[in-house]
Coordinates of C-alpha atoms in Angstrom, one line a residue:
M1 CA -8.1 23.4 5.4
T2 CA -7.5 21.5 2.2
S3 CA -6.2 23.5 -0.8
T4 CA -8.6 23.5 -3.8
L5 CA -5.7 22.6 -6.0
E6 CA -5.1 19.4 -4.2
P7 CA -6.7 16.3 -5.8
M8 CA -9.3 14.7 -3.6
T9 CA -9.5 11.4 -5.4
A10 CA -7.2 9.3 -7.5
G11 CA -9.7 9.7 -10.4
E12 CA -8.7 13.4 -10.6
V13 CA -5.1 12.4 -11.2
Y14 CA -5.5 9.2 -13.3
S15 CA -7.7 8.0 -16.2
L16 CA -8.8 4.5 -16.7
A17 CA -9.2 2.6 -20.0
L18 CA -9.4 -0.9 -21.5
E19 CA -6.8 -1.1 -24.3
P20 CA -6.1 -3.8 -26.8
R21 CA -3.2 -6.1 -25.8
R22 CA 0.0 -5.0 -27.4
R23 CA 1.3 -7.7 -29.8
A24 CA 3.8 -7.9 -32.6
R25 CA 2.2 -8.1 -36.1
W26 CA 2.7 -11.9 -36.3
G27 CA 1.1 -12.3 -32.8
R28 CA -2.0 -10.5 -34.1
V29 CA -2.2 -12.7 -37.1
V30 CA -1.7 -15.9 -35.1
A31 CA -4.3 -14.8 -32.5
G32 CA -6.8 -14.0 -35.3
A33 CA -6.2 -17.3 -37.0
L34 CA -6.7 -19.2 -33.8
D35 CA -9.9 -17.3 -33.0
L36 CA -11.2 -18.0 -36.4
W37 CA -10.4 -21.7 -36.3
C38 CA -11.9 -22.0 -32.8
A39 CA -15.1 -20.2 -33.9
T40 CA -15.5 -22.5 -36.9
T41 CA -15.2 -25.6 -34.7
G42 CA -17.7 -24.4 -32.1
G43 CA -15.2 -23.4 -29.5
R44 CA -14.5 -20.0 -27.8
F45 CA -10.9 -18.9 -27.6
E46 CA -11.1 -15.1 -27.9
L47 CA -7.4 -14.3 -28.0
T48 CA -8.1 -11.1 -30.0
G49 CA -10.6 -10.0 -27.3
E50 CA -8.0 -9.9 -24.6
G51 CA -6.8 -6.5 -23.4
D52 CA -5.1 -4.6 -20.7
V53 CA -6.7 -2.4 -18.0
V54 CA -4.5 0.7 -18.1
V55 CA -4.3 3.6 -15.6
R56 CA -2.6 6.7 -17.1
R57 CA -1.7 10.0 -15.5
R58 CA -4.0 12.7 -16.8
S59 CA -1.2 15.3 -16.9
D60 CA 0.9 13.6 -19.5
G61 CA -0.8 10.3 -20.5
H62 CA 2.0 8.1 -19.1
A63 CA 0.8 4.6 -18.2
E64 CA 1.3 4.1 -14.5
L65 CA -0.4 0.7 -14.3
R66 CA -1.1 -2.0 -17.0
V67 CA -2.9 -5.2 -15.9
P68 CA -3.6 -7.9 -18.5
T69 CA -7.1 -9.4 -18.5
G70 CA -8.2 -12.8 -19.6
G71 CA -11.2 -11.8 -21.6
A72 CA -14.3 -9.6 -21.6
E73 CA -15.8 -10.8 -18.2
A74 CA -12.5 -10.5 -16.4
A75 CA -11.9 -7.1 -17.9
A76 CA -15.3 -5.9 -16.8
V77 CA -14.7 -7.0 -13.2
L78 CA -11.3 -5.5 -13.0
L79 CA -12.5 -2.2 -14.6
D80 CA -15.2 -2.0 -11.9
V81 CA -12.7 -2.6 -9.1
V82 CA -10.2 0.0 -10.4
R83 CA -12.9 2.5 -11.2
D84 CA -14.3 2.2 -7.6
Q85 CA -10.8 2.7 -6.2
L86 CA -10.1 5.7 -8.4
D87 CA -13.4 7.2 -7.2
T88 CA -12.9 6.6 -3.5
M89 CA -9.2 6.6 -2.8
A90 CA -6.8 9.5 -2.4
P91 CA -4.0 9.5 -5.0
D92 CA -1.3 8.4 -2.4
E93 CA -3.6 5.6 -1.2
F94 CA -4.3 4.3 -4.7
R95 CA -0.5 4.3 -5.5
A96 CA 0.2 2.4 -2.3
A97 CA -2.6 -0.1 -2.9
W98 CA -1.1 -1.0 -6.4
G99 CA 2.6 -0.6 -5.4
L100 CA 3.2 2.3 -7.6
P101 CA 6.1 4.7 -6.9

């Protein structure tokens, strides 16, 4: 019999979020300037739209996994994949799948 205190899914142990890419101040300025220049010339660069898919422990908020994404579409796909894994895998299984200690 399984204990009621034992988490059944990785989603009970971890939270999932899309967080802005961490950059130094000058990096944000350069990315913003490139995005603005690209938008005025009809292109689509979206450096400021890039982010990281982050999985954190619910208990203390520590980031266990941080995966950079290449833009909104890539982020949406990765979020769906990781969300599905958190909902269907056991915590140990999720850690093994991503190579987490």
